[in-house]
PDB file of C-alpha atoms in Angstrom:
ATOM      1  CA  UNK A1106      19.268  -7.817  30.978  1.00 90.00           C
ATOM      2  CA  UNK A1107      16.649 -10.507  30.934  1.00 96.00           C
ATOM      3  CA  UNK A1108      14.532 -11.140  34.237  1.00 98.00           C
ATOM      4  CA  UNK A1109      15.000 -13.669  36.850  1.00 98.00           C
ATOM      5  CA  UNK A1110      12.120 -12.471  39.062  1.00 98.00           C
ATOM      6  CA  UNK A1111       8.800 -11.328  38.676  1.00 98.00           C
ATOM      7  CA  UNK A1112       7.350 -10.172  41.978  1.00 98.00           C
ATOM      8  CA  UNK A1113       3.618  -9.111  42.353  1.00 98.00           C
ATOM      9  CA  UNK A1114       2.903  -6.731  45.178  1.00 98.00           C
ATOM     10  CA  UNK A1115      -0.163  -7.048  47.398  1.00 97.00           C
ATOM     11  CA  UNK A1116      -1.483  -7.925  50.839  1.00 97.00           C
ATOM     12  CA  UNK A1117      -1.816 -11.215  52.242  1.00 96.00           C
ATOM     13  CA  UNK A1118      -5.044 -12.698  53.859  1.00 95.00           C
ATOM     14  CA  UNK A1119      -8.407 -13.304  52.287  1.00 96.00           C
ATOM     15  CA  UNK A1120      -9.899  -9.797  53.244  1.00 96.00           C
ATOM     16  CA  UNK A1121      -7.266  -8.122  50.743  1.00 96.00           C
ATOM     17  CA  UNK A1122      -7.924 -10.880  47.960  1.00 95.00           C
ATOM     18  CA  UNK A1123     -10.006  -8.537  45.490  1.00 96.00           C
ATOM     19  CA  UNK A1124      -9.090  -5.049  46.495  1.00 97.00           C
ATOM     20  CA  UNK A1125      -6.708  -2.751  44.352  1.00 96.00           C
ATOM     21  CA  UNK A1126      -3.739  -2.979  46.277  1.00 96.00           C
ATOM     22  CA  UNK A1127      -3.378  -6.570  45.160  1.00 97.00           C
ATOM     23  CA  UNK A1128      -2.966  -6.304  41.481  1.00 97.00           C
ATOM     24  CA  UNK A1129       0.674  -7.288  41.505  1.00 98.00           C
ATOM     25  CA  UNK A1130      -0.787 -10.930  42.898  1.00 98.00           C
ATOM     26  CA  UNK A1131      -3.189 -11.049  39.958  1.00 98.00           C
ATOM     27  CA  UNK A1132      -0.330 -10.505  37.843  1.00 98.00           C
ATOM     28  CA  UNK A1133       1.279 -13.588  39.243  1.00 98.00           C
ATOM     29  CA  UNK A1134      -2.119 -15.578  39.242  1.00 97.00           C
ATOM     30  CA  UNK A1135      -1.946 -14.847  35.799  1.00 96.00           C
ATOM     31  CA  UNK A1136       1.527 -16.124  34.660  1.00 97.00           C
ATOM     32  CA  UNK A1137       1.867 -18.944  37.042  1.00 96.00           C
ATOM     33  CA  UNK A1138       1.152 -22.411  35.882  1.00 91.00           C
ATOM     34  CA  UNK A1139       1.120 -23.805  39.270  1.00 91.00           C
ATOM     35  CA  UNK A1140       0.398 -22.940  42.616  1.00 94.00           C
ATOM     36  CA  UNK A1141       3.120 -21.019  44.698  1.00 98.00           C
ATOM     37  CA  UNK A1142       4.353 -22.435  47.958  1.00 98.00           C
ATOM     38  CA  UNK A1143       4.983 -20.664  51.099  1.00 98.00           C
ATOM     39  CA  UNK A1144       8.855 -20.234  52.059  1.00 98.00           C
ATOM     40  CA  UNK A1145       9.901 -18.739  55.185  1.00 98.00           C
ATOM     41  CA  UNK A1146      13.293 -18.234  54.359  1.00 98.00           C
ATOM     42  CA  UNK A1147      11.819 -15.896  51.468  1.00 98.00           C
ATOM     43  CA  UNK A1148       8.621 -14.518  53.769  1.00 98.00           C
ATOM     44  CA  UNK A1149       6.486 -15.023  50.983  1.00 98.00           C
ATOM     45  CA  UNK A1150       4.821 -17.383  48.086  1.00 98.00           C
ATOM     46  CA  UNK A1151       7.542 -18.665  45.707  1.00 98.00           C
ATOM     47  CA  UNK A1152       6.910 -20.649  42.517  1.00 98.00           C
ATOM     48  CA  UNK A1153       9.049 -20.756  39.322  1.00 97.00           C
ATOM     49  CA  UNK A1154       8.191 -20.713  35.516  1.00 96.00           C
ATOM     50  CA  UNK A1155      10.363 -21.420  32.208  1.00 95.00           C
ATOM     51  CA  UNK A1156       9.714 -18.615  29.696  1.00 94.00           C
ATOM     52  CA  UNK A1157      11.499 -19.136  26.283  1.00 93.00           C
ATOM     53  CA  UNK A1158      14.184 -21.799  28.078  1.00 94.00           C
ATOM     54  CA  UNK A1159      14.660 -18.930  30.951  1.00 95.00           C
ATOM     55  CA  UNK A1160      14.184 -19.916  34.340  1.00 96.00           C
ATOM     56  CA  UNK A1161      12.099 -17.106  36.620  1.00 98.00           C
ATOM     57  CA  UNK A1162      11.037 -17.011  39.798  1.00 98.00           C
ATOM     58  CA  UNK A1163       7.815 -15.861  41.043  1.00 98.00           C
ATOM     59  CA  UNK A1164       7.059 -14.146  44.405  1.00 98.00           C
ATOM     60  CA  UNK A1165       4.235 -12.516  45.904  1.00 98.00           C
ATOM     61  CA  UNK A1166       5.565 -11.484  49.590  1.00 98.00           C
ATOM     62  CA  UNK A1167       3.453 -12.284  52.576  1.00 98.00           C
ATOM     63  CA  UNK A1168       5.006  -9.624  54.890  1.00 96.00           C
ATOM     64  CA  UNK A1169       2.418  -6.984  54.097  1.00 93.00           C
ATOM     65  CA  UNK A1170       2.778  -4.570  51.343  1.00 95.00           C
ATOM     66  CA  UNK A1171       4.982  -2.144  53.894  1.00 95.00           C
ATOM     67  CA  UNK A1172       7.669  -4.724  54.275  1.00 98.00           C
ATOM     68  CA  UNK A1173       7.692  -6.158  50.733  1.00 98.00           C
ATOM     69  CA  UNK A1174      11.414  -4.983  50.416  1.00 98.00           C
ATOM     70  CA  UNK A1175      12.017  -7.912  53.046  1.00 98.00           C
ATOM     71  CA  UNK A1176      10.428 -10.683  51.128  1.00 98.00           C
ATOM     72  CA  UNK A1177      12.266  -9.486  47.505  1.00 98.00           C
ATOM     73  CA  UNK A1178      15.454  -8.983  49.376  1.00 98.00           C
ATOM     74  CA  UNK A1179      16.162 -12.088  50.485  1.00 98.00           C
ATOM     75  CA  UNK A1180      14.861 -14.233  47.368  1.00 98.00           C
ATOM     76  CA  UNK A1181      17.370 -12.018  45.212  1.00 98.00           C
ATOM     77  CA  UNK A1182      19.730 -12.330  47.982  1.00 98.00           C
ATOM     78  CA  UNK A1183      19.712 -16.151  47.886  1.00 98.00           C
ATOM     79  CA  UNK A1184      19.432 -16.764  44.249  1.00 98.00           C
ATOM     80  CA  UNK A1185      21.989 -13.675  43.473  1.00 98.00           C
ATOM     81  CA  UNK A1186      19.549 -11.598  41.489  1.00 98.00           C
ATOM     82  CA  UNK A1187      20.423  -8.355  40.793  1.00 98.00           C
ATOM     83  CA  UNK A1188      18.312  -5.347  40.672  1.00 98.00           C
ATOM     84  CA  UNK A1189      18.390  -5.155  36.836  1.00 98.00           C
ATOM     85  CA  UNK A1190      17.097  -8.642  36.710  1.00 98.00           C
ATOM     86  CA  UNK A1191      13.801  -8.213  38.730  1.00 98.00           C
ATOM     87  CA  UNK A1192       9.966  -7.069  37.413  1.00 98.00           C
ATOM     88  CA  UNK A1193       7.893  -5.384  40.156  1.00 98.00           C
ATOM     89  CA  UNK A1194       4.412  -5.651  39.434  1.00 98.00           C
ATOM     90  CA  UNK A1195       2.230  -3.126  41.339  1.00 98.00           C
ATOM     91  CA  UNK A1196      -1.393  -1.099  41.192  1.00 97.00           C
ATOM     92  CA  UNK A1197      -1.042   2.624  40.045  1.00 97.00           C
ATOM     93  CA  UNK A1198      -2.749   5.424  41.378  1.00 95.00           C
ATOM     94  CA  UNK A1199      -1.603   7.468  38.543  1.00 94.00           C
ATOM     95  CA  UNK A1200      -2.780   5.452  36.058  1.00 96.00           C
ATOM     96  CA  UNK A1201      -6.564   5.193  35.017  1.00 97.00           C
ATOM     97  CA  UNK A1202      -8.314   1.316  35.397  1.00 97.00           C
ATOM     98  CA  UNK A1203      -7.376  -0.436  32.318  1.00 93.00           C
ATOM     99  CA  UNK A1204      -3.786   1.317  31.946  1.00 96.00           C
ATOM    100  CA  UNK A1205      -0.913  -0.696  31.945  1.00 97.00           C
ATOM    101  CA  UNK A1206       2.727   0.837  31.669  1.00 97.00           C
ATOM    102  CA  UNK A1207       6.256  -0.886  31.957  1.00 97.00           C
ATOM    103  CA  UNK A1208       9.256   1.120  33.363  1.00 95.00           C
ATOM    104  CA  UNK A1209      12.642   0.842  34.181  1.00 94.00           C
ATOM    105  CA  UNK A1210      14.089   2.155  37.440  1.00 94.00           C
ATOM    106  CA  UNK A1211      12.402   5.373  38.878  1.00 94.00           C
ATOM    107  CA  UNK A1212      11.503   6.862  42.586  1.00 93.00           C
ATOM    108  CA  UNK A1213       8.688   5.083  44.763  1.00 93.00           C
ATOM    109  CA  UNK A1214       5.954   7.862  43.899  1.00 91.00           C
ATOM    110  CA  UNK A1215       4.383   6.989  47.802  1.00 89.00           C
ATOM    111  CA  UNK A1216       3.679   3.525  47.245  1.00 95.00           C
ATOM    112  CA  UNK A1217       4.577   1.835  50.230  1.00 95.00           C
ATOM    113  CA  UNK A1218       5.610  -1.127  48.729  1.00 97.00           C
ATOM    114  CA  UNK A1219       8.133   0.279  46.035  1.00 98.00           C
ATOM    115  CA  UNK A1220       9.412   2.451  49.244  1.00 97.00           C
ATOM    116  CA  UNK A1221      10.261  -0.734  51.145  1.00 98.00           C
ATOM    117  CA  UNK A1222      11.704  -2.632  47.839  1.00 98.00           C
ATOM    118  CA  UNK A1223      14.240   0.006  47.009  1.00 98.00           C
ATOM    119  CA  UNK A1224      15.133   0.827  50.974  1.00 97.00           C
ATOM    120  CA  UNK A1225      15.957  -2.957  51.310  1.00 98.00           C
ATOM    121  CA  UNK A1226      17.606  -3.358  47.804  1.00 98.00           C
ATOM    122  CA  UNK A1227      19.364  -0.495  48.362  1.00 97.00           C
ATOM    123  CA  UNK A1228      18.518   0.341  44.751  1.00 98.00           C
ATOM    124  CA  UNK A1229      15.578   1.785  42.390  1.00 97.00           C
ATOM    125  CA  UNK A1230      16.980   0.263  39.555  1.00 97.00           C
ATOM    126  CA  UNK A1231      14.528  -2.761  39.309  1.00 98.00           C
ATOM    127  CA  UNK A1232      11.897  -2.655  36.417  1.00 98.00           C
ATOM    128  CA  UNK A1233       8.033  -1.988  37.450  1.00 98.00           C
ATOM    129  CA  UNK A1234       4.921  -3.181  35.849  1.00 98.00           C
ATOM    130  CA  UNK A1235       2.533  -0.524  36.782  1.00 97.00           C
ATOM    131  CA  UNK A1236      -1.474  -1.464  36.759  1.00 98.00           C
ATOM    132  CA  UNK A1237      -3.629   1.331  36.413  1.00 97.00           C
ATOM    133  CA  UNK A1238      -6.574   1.377  39.380  1.00 97.00           C
ATOM    134  CA  UNK A1239      -7.357   5.086  38.835  1.00 96.00           C
ATOM    135  CA  UNK A1240      -7.243   7.780  41.977  1.00 95.00           C
ATOM    136  CA  UNK A1241     -10.100   8.798  44.425  1.00 94.00           C
ATOM    137  CA  UNK A1242      -9.373  12.385  43.766  1.00 93.00           C
ATOM    138  CA  UNK A1243      -8.409  12.958  47.117  1.00 94.00           C
ATOM    139  CA  UNK A1244      -5.019  12.131  48.930  1.00 90.00           C
ATOM    140  CA  UNK A1245      -6.521  11.379  51.967  1.00 93.00           C
ATOM    141  CA  UNK A1246      -8.912   8.876  50.846  1.00 95.00           C
ATOM    142  CA  UNK A1247      -6.223   6.823  49.078  1.00 94.00           C
ATOM    143  CA  UNK A1248      -5.388   4.237  51.841  1.00 91.00           C
ATOM    144  CA  UNK A1249      -9.219   3.511  51.948  1.00 94.00           C
ATOM    145  CA  UNK A1250      -9.346   3.167  48.204  1.00 96.00           C
ATOM    146  CA  UNK A1251      -6.871   1.053  47.591  1.00 95.00           C
ATOM    147  CA  UNK A1252      -7.651  -1.490  50.222  1.00 95.00           C
ATOM    148  CA  UNK A1253     -11.549  -1.440  48.750  1.00 95.00           C
ATOM    149  CA  UNK A1254     -12.772  -3.725  46.076  1.00 95.00           C
ATOM    150  CA  UNK A1255     -13.294  -1.783  42.459  1.00 95.00           C
ATOM    151  CA  UNK A1256     -16.580  -1.323  40.692  1.00 95.00           C
ATOM    152  CA  UNK A1257     -17.271  -4.615  38.409  1.00 96.00           C
ATOM    153  CA  UNK A1258     -16.534  -2.330  34.939  1.00 97.00           C
ATOM    154  CA  UNK A1259     -13.359  -0.789  36.846  1.00 96.00           C
ATOM    155  CA  UNK A1260     -12.690  -4.802  37.798  1.00 96.00           C
ATOM    156  CA  UNK A1261     -12.887  -5.641  34.224  1.00 97.00           C
ATOM    157  CA  UNK A1262     -10.524  -2.690  32.988  1.00 96.00           C
ATOM    158  CA  UNK A1263      -7.979  -4.005  35.362  1.00 97.00           C
ATOM    159  CA  UNK A1264      -8.055  -7.758  34.546  1.00 96.00           C
ATOM    160  CA  UNK A1265      -7.915  -6.865  30.690  1.00 96.00           C
ATOM    161  CA  UNK A1266      -4.642  -4.441  31.163  1.00 96.00           C
ATOM    162  CA  UNK A1267      -3.294  -7.878  33.104  1.00 97.00           C
ATOM    163  CA  UNK A1268      -4.159  -9.660  30.057  1.00 96.00           C
ATOM    164  CA  UNK A1269      -2.436  -7.275  27.526  1.00 95.00           C
ATOM    165  CA  UNK A1270       0.829  -6.879  29.535  1.00 96.00           C
ATOM    166  CA  UNK A1271       0.771 -10.951  29.908  1.00 97.00           C
ATOM    167  CA  UNK A1272       0.945 -11.124  25.989  1.00 96.00           C
ATOM    168  CA  UNK A1273       4.194  -9.521  26.507  1.00 97.00           C
ATOM    169  CA  UNK A1274       5.668 -11.643  28.686  1.00 97.00           C
ATOM    170  CA  UNK A1275       8.035 -13.034  26.486  1.00 97.00           C
ATOM    171  CA  UNK A1276       9.585 -10.109  25.363  1.00 97.00           C
ATOM    172  CA  UNK A1277       9.980  -8.576  29.208  1.00 97.00           C
ATOM    173  CA  UNK A1278      11.572 -11.917  30.477  1.00 97.00           C
ATOM    174  CA  UNK A1279      13.873 -11.433  27.482  1.00 97.00           C
ATOM    175  CA  UNK A1280      14.883  -8.029  28.848  1.00 96.00           C
ATOM    176  CA  UNK A1281      12.829  -6.561  25.558  1.00 96.00           C
ATOM    177  CA  UNK A1282      11.408  -3.899  27.230  1.00 96.00           C
ATOM    178  CA  UNK A1283      11.099  -0.980  24.471  1.00 95.00           C
ATOM    179  CA  UNK A1284       8.865  -2.649  22.265  1.00 95.00           C
ATOM    180  CA  UNK A1285       7.168  -3.586  24.953  1.00 96.00           C
ATOM    181  CA  UNK A1286       6.798   0.141  26.358  1.00 95.00           C
ATOM    182  CA  UNK A1287       5.719   1.343  23.074  1.00 94.00           C
ATOM    183  CA  UNK A1288       3.067  -0.852  22.634  1.00 93.00           C
ATOM    184  CA  UNK A1289       1.536  -1.230  26.092  1.00 93.00           C
ATOM    185  CA  UNK A1290       1.886   2.991  26.551  1.00 88.00           C
ATOM    186  CA  UNK A1291       0.043   3.721  23.002  1.00 86.00           C
ATOM    187  CA  UNK A1292      -2.923   1.577  24.010  1.00 69.00           C
ATOM    188  CA  UNK A1293      -5.557   3.997  25.858  1.00 57.00           C
TER     189      UNK A1293
END
């Protein structure tokens, strides 16, 4: 199934712009050819792109991470987009900086943005592009870790991962996930 919506997860506001939790926003910024505009009915920044003749909506929820699902549901419902036609791009603690993986369906893995989306959509059947940000080593440190800026070396690795994922945008939009998974998953 082709993609009709790409959602980048993050937190709004300049104090969060460079934090690990905003990796999804960074991806949207990388693929958007024009600035997104705030649309209150969707509780987020919205744009459109055309990839190989296919129109795709871009969304950066402005609801904060733990309420991202409200924004995703509003836009998906309005444009009649199925969960299977959505790609959610998010930071992933279980992957090291520089790693990027594509996944279809699955649980939330403790990620508050994914929890909210699953709850609001009533489905976990959407696609995920997981951008590795590393783990602080202790579960008690996670909240503080994802809301902090990465080291220069880790930031560069994350930017490289986003660039690598962007190279596969055409195939992802076309719904040709298996070759993309094979390519991304074998990279170190």
